[in-house]
mmCIF file of C-alpha atoms in Angstrom:
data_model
loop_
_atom_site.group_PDB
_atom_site.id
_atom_site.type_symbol
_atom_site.label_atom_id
_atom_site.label_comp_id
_atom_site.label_asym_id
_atom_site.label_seq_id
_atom_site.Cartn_x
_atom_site.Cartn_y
_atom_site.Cartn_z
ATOM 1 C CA UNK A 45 -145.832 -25.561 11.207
ATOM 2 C CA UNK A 46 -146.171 -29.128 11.832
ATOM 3 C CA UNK A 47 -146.571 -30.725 15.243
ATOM 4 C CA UNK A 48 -143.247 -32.940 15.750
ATOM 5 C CA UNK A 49 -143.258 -35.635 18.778
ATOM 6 C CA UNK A 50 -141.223 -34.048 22.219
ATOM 7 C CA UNK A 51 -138.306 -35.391 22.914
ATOM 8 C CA UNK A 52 -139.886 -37.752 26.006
ATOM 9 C CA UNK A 53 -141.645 -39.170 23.608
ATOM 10 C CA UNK A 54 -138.970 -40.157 21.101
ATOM 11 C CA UNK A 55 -137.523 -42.086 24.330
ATOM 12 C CA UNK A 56 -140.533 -44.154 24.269
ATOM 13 C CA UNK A 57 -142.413 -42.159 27.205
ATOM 14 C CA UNK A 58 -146.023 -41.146 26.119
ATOM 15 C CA UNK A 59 -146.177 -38.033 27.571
ATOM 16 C CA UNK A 60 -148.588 -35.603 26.619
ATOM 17 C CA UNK A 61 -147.363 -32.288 25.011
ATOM 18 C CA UNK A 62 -148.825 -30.303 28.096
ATOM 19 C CA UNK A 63 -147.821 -31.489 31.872
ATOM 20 C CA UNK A 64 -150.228 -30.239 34.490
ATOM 21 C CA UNK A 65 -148.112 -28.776 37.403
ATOM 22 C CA UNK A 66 -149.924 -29.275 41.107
ATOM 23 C CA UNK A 67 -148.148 -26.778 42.638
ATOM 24 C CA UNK A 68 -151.696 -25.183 43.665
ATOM 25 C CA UNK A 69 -153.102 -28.189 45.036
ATOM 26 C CA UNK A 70 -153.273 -28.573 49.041
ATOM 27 C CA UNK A 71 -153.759 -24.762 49.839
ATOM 28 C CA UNK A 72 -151.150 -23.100 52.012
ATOM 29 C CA UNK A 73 -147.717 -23.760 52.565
ATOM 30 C CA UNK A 74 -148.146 -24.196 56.417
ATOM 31 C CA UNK A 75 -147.197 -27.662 57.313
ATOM 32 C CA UNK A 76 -149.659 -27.752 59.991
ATOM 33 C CA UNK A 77 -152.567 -26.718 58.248
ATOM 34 C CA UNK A 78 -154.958 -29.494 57.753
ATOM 35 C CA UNK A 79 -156.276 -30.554 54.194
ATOM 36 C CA UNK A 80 -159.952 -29.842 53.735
ATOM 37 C CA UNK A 81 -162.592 -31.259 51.977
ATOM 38 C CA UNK A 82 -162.603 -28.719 49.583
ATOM 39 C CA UNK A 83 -158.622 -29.128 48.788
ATOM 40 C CA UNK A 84 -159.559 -32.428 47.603
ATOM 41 C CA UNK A 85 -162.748 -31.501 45.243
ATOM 42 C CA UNK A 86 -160.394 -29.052 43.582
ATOM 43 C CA UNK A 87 -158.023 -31.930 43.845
ATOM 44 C CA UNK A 88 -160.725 -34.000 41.743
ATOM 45 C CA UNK A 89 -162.238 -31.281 39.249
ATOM 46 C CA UNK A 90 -158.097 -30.335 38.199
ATOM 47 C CA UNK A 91 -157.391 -34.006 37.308
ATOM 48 C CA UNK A 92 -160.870 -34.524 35.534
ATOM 49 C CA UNK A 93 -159.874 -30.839 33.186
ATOM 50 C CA UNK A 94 -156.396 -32.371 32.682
ATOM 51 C CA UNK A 95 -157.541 -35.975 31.236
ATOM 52 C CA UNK A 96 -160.372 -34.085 29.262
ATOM 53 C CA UNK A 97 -158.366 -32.147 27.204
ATOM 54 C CA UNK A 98 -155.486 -34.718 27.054
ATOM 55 C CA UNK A 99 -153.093 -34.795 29.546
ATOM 56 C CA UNK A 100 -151.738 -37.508 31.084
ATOM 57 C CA UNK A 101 -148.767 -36.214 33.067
ATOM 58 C CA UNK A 102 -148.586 -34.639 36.227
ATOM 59 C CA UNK A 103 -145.704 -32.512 38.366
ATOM 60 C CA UNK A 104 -145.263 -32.125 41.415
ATOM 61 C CA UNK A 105 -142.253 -31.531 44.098
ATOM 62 C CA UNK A 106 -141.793 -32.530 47.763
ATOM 63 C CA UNK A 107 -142.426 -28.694 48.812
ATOM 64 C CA UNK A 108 -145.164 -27.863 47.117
ATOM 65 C CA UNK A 109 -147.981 -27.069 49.806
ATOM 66 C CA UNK A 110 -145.498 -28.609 52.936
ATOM 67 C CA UNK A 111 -146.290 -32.116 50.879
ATOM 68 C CA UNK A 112 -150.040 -31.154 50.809
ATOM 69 C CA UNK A 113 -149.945 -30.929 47.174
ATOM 70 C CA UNK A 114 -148.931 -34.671 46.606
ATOM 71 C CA UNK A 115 -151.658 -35.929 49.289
ATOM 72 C CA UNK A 116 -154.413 -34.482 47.511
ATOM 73 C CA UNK A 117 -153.437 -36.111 44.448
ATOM 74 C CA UNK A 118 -152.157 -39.287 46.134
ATOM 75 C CA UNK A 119 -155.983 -39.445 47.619
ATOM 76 C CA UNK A 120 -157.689 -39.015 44.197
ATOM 77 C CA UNK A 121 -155.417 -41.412 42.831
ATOM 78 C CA UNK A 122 -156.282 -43.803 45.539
ATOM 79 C CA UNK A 123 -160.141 -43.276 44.518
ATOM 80 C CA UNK A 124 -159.493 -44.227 41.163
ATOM 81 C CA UNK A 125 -156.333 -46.962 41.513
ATOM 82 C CA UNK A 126 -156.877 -47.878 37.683
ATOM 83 C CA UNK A 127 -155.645 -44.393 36.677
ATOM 84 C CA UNK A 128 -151.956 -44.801 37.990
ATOM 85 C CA UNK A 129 -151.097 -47.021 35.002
ATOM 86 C CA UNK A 130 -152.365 -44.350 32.592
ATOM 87 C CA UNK A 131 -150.433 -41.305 33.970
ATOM 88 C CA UNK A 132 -147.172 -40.285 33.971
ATOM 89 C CA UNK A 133 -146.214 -38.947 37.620
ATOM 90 C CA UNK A 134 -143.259 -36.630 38.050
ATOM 91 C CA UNK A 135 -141.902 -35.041 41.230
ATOM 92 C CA UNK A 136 -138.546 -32.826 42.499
ATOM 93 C CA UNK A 137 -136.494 -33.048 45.285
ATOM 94 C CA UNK A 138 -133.400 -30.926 46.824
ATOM 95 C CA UNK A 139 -134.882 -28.092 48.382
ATOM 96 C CA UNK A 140 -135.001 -27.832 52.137
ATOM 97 C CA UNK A 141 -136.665 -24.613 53.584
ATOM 98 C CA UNK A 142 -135.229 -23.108 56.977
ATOM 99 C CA UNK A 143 -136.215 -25.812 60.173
ATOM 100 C CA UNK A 144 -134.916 -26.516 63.254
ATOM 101 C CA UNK A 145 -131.163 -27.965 61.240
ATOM 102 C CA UNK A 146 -130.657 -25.392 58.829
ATOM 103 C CA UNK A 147 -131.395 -21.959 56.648
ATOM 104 C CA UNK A 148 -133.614 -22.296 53.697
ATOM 105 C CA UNK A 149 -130.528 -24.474 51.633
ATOM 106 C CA UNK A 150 -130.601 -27.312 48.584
ATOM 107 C CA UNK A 151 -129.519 -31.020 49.627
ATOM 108 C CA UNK A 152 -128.254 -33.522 46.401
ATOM 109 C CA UNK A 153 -126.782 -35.670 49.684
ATOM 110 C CA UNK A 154 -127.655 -39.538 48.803
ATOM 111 C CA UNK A 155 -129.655 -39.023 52.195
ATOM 112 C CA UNK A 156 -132.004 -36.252 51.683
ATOM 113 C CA UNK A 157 -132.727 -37.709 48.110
ATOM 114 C CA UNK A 158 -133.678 -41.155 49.211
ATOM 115 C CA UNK A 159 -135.391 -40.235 52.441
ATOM 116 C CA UNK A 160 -137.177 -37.292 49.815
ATOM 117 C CA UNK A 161 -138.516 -40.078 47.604
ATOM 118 C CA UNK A 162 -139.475 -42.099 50.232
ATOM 119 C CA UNK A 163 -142.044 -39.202 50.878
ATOM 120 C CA UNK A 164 -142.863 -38.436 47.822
ATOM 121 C CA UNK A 165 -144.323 -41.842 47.047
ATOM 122 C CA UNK A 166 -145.651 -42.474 50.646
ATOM 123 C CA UNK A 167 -147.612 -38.951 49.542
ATOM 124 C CA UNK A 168 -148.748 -40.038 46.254
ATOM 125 C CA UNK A 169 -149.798 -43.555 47.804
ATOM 126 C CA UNK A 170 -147.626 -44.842 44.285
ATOM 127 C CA UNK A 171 -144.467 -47.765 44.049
ATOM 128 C CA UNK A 172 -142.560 -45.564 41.699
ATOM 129 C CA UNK A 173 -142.099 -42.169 40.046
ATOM 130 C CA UNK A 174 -142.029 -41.799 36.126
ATOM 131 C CA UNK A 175 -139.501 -39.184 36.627
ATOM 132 C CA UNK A 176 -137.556 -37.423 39.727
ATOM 133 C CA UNK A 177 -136.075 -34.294 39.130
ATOM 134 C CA UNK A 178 -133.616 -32.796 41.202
ATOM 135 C CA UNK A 179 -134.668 -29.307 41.791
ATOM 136 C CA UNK A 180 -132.119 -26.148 42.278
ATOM 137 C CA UNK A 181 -128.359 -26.989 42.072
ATOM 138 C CA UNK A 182 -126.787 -27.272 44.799
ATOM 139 C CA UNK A 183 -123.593 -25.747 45.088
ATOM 140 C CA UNK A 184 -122.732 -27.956 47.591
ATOM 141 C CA UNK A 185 -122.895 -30.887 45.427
ATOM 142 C CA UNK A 186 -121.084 -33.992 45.557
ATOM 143 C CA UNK A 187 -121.226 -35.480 41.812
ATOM 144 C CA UNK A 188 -120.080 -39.201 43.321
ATOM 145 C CA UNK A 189 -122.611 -38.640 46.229
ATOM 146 C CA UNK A 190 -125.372 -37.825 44.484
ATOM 147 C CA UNK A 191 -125.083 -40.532 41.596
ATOM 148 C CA UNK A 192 -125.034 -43.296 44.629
ATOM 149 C CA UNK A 193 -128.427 -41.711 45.735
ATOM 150 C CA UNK A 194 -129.717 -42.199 41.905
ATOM 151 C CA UNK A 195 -128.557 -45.614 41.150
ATOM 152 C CA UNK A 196 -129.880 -46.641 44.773
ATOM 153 C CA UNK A 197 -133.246 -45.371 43.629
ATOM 154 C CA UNK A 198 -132.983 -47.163 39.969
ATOM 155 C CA UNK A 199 -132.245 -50.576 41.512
ATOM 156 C CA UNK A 200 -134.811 -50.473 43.862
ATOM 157 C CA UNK A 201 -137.480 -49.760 40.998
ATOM 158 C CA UNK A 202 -138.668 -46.465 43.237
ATOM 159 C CA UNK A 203 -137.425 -43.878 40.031
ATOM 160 C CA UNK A 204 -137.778 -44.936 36.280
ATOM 161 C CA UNK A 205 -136.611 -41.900 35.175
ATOM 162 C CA UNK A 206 -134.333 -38.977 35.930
ATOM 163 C CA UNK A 207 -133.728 -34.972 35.854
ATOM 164 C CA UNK A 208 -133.476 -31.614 36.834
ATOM 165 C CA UNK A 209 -134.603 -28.428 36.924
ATOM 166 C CA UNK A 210 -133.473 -25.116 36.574
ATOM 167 C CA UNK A 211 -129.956 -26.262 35.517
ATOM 168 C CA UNK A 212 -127.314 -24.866 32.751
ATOM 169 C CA UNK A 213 -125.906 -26.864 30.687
ATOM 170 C CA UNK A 214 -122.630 -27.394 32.646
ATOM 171 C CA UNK A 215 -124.203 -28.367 36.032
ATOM 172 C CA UNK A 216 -126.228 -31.561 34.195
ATOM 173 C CA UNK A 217 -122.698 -32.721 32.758
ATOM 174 C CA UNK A 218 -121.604 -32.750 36.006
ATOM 175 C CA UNK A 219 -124.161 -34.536 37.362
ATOM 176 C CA UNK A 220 -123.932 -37.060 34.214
ATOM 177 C CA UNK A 221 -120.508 -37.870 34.177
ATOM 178 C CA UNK A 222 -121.039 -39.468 37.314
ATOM 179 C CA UNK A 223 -124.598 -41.162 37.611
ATOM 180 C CA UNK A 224 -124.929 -43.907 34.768
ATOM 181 C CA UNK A 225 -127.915 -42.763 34.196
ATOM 182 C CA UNK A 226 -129.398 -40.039 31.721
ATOM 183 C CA UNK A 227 -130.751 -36.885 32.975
ATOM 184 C CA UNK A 228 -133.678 -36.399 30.261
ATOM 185 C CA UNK A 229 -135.639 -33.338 31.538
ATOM 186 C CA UNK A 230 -134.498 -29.772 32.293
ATOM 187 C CA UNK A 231 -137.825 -27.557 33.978
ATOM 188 C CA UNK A 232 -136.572 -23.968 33.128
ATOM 189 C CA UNK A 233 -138.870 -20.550 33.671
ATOM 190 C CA UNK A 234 -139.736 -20.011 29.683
ATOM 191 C CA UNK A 235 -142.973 -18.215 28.469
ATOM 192 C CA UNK A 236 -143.799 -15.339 26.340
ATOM 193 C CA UNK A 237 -142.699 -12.723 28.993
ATOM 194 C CA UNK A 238 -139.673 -14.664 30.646
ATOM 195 C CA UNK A 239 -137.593 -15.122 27.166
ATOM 196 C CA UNK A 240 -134.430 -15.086 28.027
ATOM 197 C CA UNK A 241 -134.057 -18.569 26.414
ATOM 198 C CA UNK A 242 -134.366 -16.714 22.932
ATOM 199 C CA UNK A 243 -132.411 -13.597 23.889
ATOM 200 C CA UNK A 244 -129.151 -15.135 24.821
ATOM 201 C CA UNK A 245 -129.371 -16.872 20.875
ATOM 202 C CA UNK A 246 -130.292 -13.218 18.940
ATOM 203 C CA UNK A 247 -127.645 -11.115 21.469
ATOM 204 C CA UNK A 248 -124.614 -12.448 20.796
ATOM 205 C CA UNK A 249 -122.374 -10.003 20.891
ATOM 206 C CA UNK A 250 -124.984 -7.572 21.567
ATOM 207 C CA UNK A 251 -124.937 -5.014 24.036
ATOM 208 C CA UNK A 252 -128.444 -6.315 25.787
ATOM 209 C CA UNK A 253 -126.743 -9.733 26.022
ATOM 210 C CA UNK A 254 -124.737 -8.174 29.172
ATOM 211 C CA UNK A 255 -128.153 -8.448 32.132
ATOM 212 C CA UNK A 256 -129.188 -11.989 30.806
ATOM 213 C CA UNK A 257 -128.804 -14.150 33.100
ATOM 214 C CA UNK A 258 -130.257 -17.532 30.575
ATOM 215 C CA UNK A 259 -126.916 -19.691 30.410
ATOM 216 C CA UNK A 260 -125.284 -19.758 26.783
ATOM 217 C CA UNK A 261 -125.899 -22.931 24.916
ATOM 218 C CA UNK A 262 -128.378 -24.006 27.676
ATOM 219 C CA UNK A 263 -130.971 -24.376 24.325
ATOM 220 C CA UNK A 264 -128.221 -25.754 22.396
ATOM 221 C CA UNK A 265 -127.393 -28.649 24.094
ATOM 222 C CA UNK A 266 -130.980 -29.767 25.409
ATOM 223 C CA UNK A 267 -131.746 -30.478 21.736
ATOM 224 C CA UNK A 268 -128.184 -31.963 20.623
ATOM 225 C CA UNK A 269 -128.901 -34.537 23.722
ATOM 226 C CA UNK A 270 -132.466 -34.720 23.200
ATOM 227 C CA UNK A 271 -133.569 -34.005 26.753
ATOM 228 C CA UNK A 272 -136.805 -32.324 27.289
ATOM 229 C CA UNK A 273 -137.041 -29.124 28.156
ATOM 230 C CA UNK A 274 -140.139 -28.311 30.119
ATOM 231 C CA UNK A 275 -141.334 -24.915 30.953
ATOM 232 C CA UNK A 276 -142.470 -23.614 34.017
ATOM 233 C CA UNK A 277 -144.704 -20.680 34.648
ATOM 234 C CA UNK A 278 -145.495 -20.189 30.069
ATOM 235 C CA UNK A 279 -148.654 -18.868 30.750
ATOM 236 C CA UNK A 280 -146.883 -15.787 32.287
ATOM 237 C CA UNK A 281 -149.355 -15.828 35.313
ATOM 238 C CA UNK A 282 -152.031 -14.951 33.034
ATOM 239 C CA UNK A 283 -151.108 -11.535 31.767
ATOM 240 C CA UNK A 284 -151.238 -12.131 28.864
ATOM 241 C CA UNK A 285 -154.618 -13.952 28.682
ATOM 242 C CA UNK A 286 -156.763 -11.814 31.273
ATOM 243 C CA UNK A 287 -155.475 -10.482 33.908
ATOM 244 C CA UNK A 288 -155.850 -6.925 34.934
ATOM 245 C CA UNK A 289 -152.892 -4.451 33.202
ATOM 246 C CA UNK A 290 -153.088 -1.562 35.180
ATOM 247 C CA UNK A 291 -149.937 -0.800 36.040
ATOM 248 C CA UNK A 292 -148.139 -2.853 33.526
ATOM 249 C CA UNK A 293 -145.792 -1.636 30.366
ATOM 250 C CA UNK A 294 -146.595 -0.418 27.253
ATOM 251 C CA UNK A 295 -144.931 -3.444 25.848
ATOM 252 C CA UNK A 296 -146.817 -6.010 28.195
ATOM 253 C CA UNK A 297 -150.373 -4.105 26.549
ATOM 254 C CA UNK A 298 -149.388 -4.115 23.092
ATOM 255 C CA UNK A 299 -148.555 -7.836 23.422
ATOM 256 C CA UNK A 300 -151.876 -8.820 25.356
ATOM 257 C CA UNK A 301 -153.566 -7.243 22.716
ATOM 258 C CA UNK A 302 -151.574 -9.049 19.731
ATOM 259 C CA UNK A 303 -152.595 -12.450 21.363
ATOM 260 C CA UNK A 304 -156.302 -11.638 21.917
ATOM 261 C CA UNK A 305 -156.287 -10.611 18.317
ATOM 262 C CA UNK A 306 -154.727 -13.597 17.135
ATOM 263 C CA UNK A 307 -156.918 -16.064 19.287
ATOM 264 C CA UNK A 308 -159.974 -13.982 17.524
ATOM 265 C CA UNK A 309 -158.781 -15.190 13.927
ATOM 266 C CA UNK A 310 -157.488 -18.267 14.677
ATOM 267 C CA UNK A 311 -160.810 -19.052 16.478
ATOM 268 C CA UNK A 312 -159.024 -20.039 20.019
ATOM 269 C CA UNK A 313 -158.155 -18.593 23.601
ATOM 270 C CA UNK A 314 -155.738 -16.735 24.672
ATOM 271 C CA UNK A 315 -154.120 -19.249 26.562
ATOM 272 C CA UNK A 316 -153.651 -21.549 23.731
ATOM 273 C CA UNK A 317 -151.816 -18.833 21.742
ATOM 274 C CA UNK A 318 -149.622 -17.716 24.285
ATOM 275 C CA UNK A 319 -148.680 -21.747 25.159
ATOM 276 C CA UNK A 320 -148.093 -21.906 21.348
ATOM 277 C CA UNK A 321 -146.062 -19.398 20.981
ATOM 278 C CA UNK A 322 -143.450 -21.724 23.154
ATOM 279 C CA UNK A 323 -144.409 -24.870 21.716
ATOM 280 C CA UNK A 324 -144.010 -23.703 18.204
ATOM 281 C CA UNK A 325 -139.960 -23.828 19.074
ATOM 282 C CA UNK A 326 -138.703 -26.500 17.400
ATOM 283 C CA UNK A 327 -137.156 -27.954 20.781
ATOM 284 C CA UNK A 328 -139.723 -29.378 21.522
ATOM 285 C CA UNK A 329 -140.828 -27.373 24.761
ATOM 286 C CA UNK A 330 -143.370 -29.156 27.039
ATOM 287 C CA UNK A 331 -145.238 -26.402 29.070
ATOM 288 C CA UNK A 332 -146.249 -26.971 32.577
ATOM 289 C CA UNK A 333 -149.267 -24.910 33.572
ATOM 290 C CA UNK A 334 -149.281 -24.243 36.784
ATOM 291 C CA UNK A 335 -153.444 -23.529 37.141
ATOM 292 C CA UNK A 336 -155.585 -25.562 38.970
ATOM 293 C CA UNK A 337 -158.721 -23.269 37.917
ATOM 294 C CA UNK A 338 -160.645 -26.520 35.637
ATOM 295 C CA UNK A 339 -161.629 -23.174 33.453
ATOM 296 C CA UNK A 340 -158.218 -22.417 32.733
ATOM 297 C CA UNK A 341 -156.532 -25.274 32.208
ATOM 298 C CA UNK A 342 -159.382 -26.551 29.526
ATOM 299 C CA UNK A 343 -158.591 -22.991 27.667
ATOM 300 C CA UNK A 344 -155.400 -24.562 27.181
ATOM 301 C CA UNK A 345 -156.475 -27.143 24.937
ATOM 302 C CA UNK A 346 -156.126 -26.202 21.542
ATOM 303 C CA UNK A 347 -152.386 -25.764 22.138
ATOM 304 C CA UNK A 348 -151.777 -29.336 21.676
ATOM 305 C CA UNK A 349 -152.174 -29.038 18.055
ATOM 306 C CA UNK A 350 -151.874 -24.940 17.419
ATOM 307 C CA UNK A 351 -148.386 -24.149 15.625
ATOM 308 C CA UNK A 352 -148.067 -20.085 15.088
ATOM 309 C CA UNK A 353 -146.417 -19.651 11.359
ATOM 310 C CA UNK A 354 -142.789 -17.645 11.135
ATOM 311 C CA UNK A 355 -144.492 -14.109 10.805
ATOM 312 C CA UNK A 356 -146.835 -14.481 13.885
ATOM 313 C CA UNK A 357 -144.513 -16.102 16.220
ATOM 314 C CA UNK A 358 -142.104 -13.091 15.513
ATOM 315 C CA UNK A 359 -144.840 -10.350 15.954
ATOM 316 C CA UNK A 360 -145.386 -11.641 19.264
ATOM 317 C CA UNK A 361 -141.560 -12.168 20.188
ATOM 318 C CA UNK A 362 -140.873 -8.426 19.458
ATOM 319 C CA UNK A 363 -144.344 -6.928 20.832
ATOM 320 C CA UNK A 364 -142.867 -8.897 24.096
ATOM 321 C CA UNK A 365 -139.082 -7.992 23.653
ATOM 322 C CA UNK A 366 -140.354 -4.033 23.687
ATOM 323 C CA UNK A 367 -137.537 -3.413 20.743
ATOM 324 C CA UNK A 368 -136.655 -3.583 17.885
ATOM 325 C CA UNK A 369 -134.676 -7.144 16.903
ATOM 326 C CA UNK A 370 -130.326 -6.803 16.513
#
């Protein structure tokens, strides 16, 4: 199959087909631990794997590592200041962990989002964010509220871009019919073992359909309003492409051993078929690997350009499904 451009890049955004998440970065999640010299080297050696092999855009979110996360990469971006205009910087905002105000909770007030980005790019020592996803829904949610927050942060030139993450199809209109702006990302869980995303299409009115918890349409209506979907967590937390399967199903061993087989003849890694296999979708699905290890993430390479054909990218669907297709 042919490689078509993602959907970010149809709206003019040169985005690589691979994001590097930088969830990893800035060690713990203790807000009080200090960032060590050696946070920043693997700070340095990530970036360096990423632009070797291609990619030019990065994610991030206020809670990754307490905000540790977006200092180490704010510092190596401040070492090379050159770079900022040749990346594409992405972070999330709306979840607020349990503190001295409140439970672990989400926040889409016009408050916490502006104060959030405020952060953010104090973090990433940057004027603006390509993109700004708003993280978990938020029940909560005040449509009007939250679209005041947005076009406060589009004036000011502080947010080019907008999005969200982990939302159905219904919770974006929401969110759209209000803003005036478009929300052109949705960051769901989607990978070779996390496929509900292709379930909820081949179950209708199926039996198995009834514990899938993928919204209906969700795929649907990402490509009918060309918003990229991005996919966190595709490389399955690598068990698929090396790590240990004792204890794991029958179905999770057949399948690592149909992708080692096909990296063999198609003369790659593992970790290029199994991102593949996602980006071989026709929506267009931008993966967001979520190692730091410089190893790992230049395995990834050949998935830029690697379609699977029909017959393969099935075999590996129903080695992961464990059944028969409907």
């Amino acid at each position: 199959m042919t490689t078509k451009p993602i959907p970010l890049q149809t709206r003019g955004i040169p985005a690589s087909q691979l994001v590097l998440g930088c969830m990893r970065l800035g060690g713990d999640w203790n807000a009080r631990s200090a960032i060590t010299a050696e946070h920043y080297r693997q700070g340095r050696e990530a970036l360096d794997a990423a632009l070797e092999i291609g990619i030019n855009m990065f994610d991030h979110a206020d809670i990754y590592a307490a905000g540790k996360a977006e200092r180490v990469f704010g510092q190596v971006l401040k070492e090379r200041p050159s770079l900022r205009g040749e990346i594409i910087l992405q972070s999330k905002c709306g979840i607020r962990f349990a503190d001295e105000e409140g439970p672990h909770r989400f926040d889409f007030t016009e408050g916490h989002i502006v104060r959030s980005v405020d952060g953010i790019l104090e973090r990433l020592g940057t004027e603006y964010l390509d993109i700004l996803l708003l993280h978990r829904p938020d029940p909560l949610v005040d449509p009007e509220e939250t679209a005041r927050a947005i076009q406060r942060l589009k004036a000011s030139g502080k947010v080019r871009h907008f999005g969200v993450s982990n939302m159905s199809q219904g919770q974006i209109r929401l969110l759209a019919a209000y803003s005036g702006e478009p929300f052109i990302v949705n960051q769901l869980e989607m990978s070779l073992r996390k496929h509900g995303f292709l379930d909820t299409a081949i179950s209708v009115n199926q039996e198995t359909a009834r514990d899938n918890v993928f919204p209906e349409g969700s795929m649907e209506y990402m490509r009918l309003e060309n918003i990229q979907l991005q996919s966190w967590g595709p490389l399955a937390q690598g068990i698929y492409s090396g790590r240990s399967l004792e204890g794991q199903s029958e179905s999770v061993a057949a399948t690592a051993k149909l992708v080692a087989e096909l990296a063999e003849r198609l003369d790659t890694t593992a970790e290029a078929v199994v991102l593949a296999w996602l980006m071989t979708h026709p929506a267009g699905i931008q993966p967001v690997i979520g190692t730091v290890n410089p190893e790992r993430i230049r395995a990834c390479k050949d998935a830029a350009t690697l379609r699977l054909d029909r017959e393969d990218w099935y075999r590996l669907y129903t080695a992961a499904l464990g059944r028969n297709l409907p």
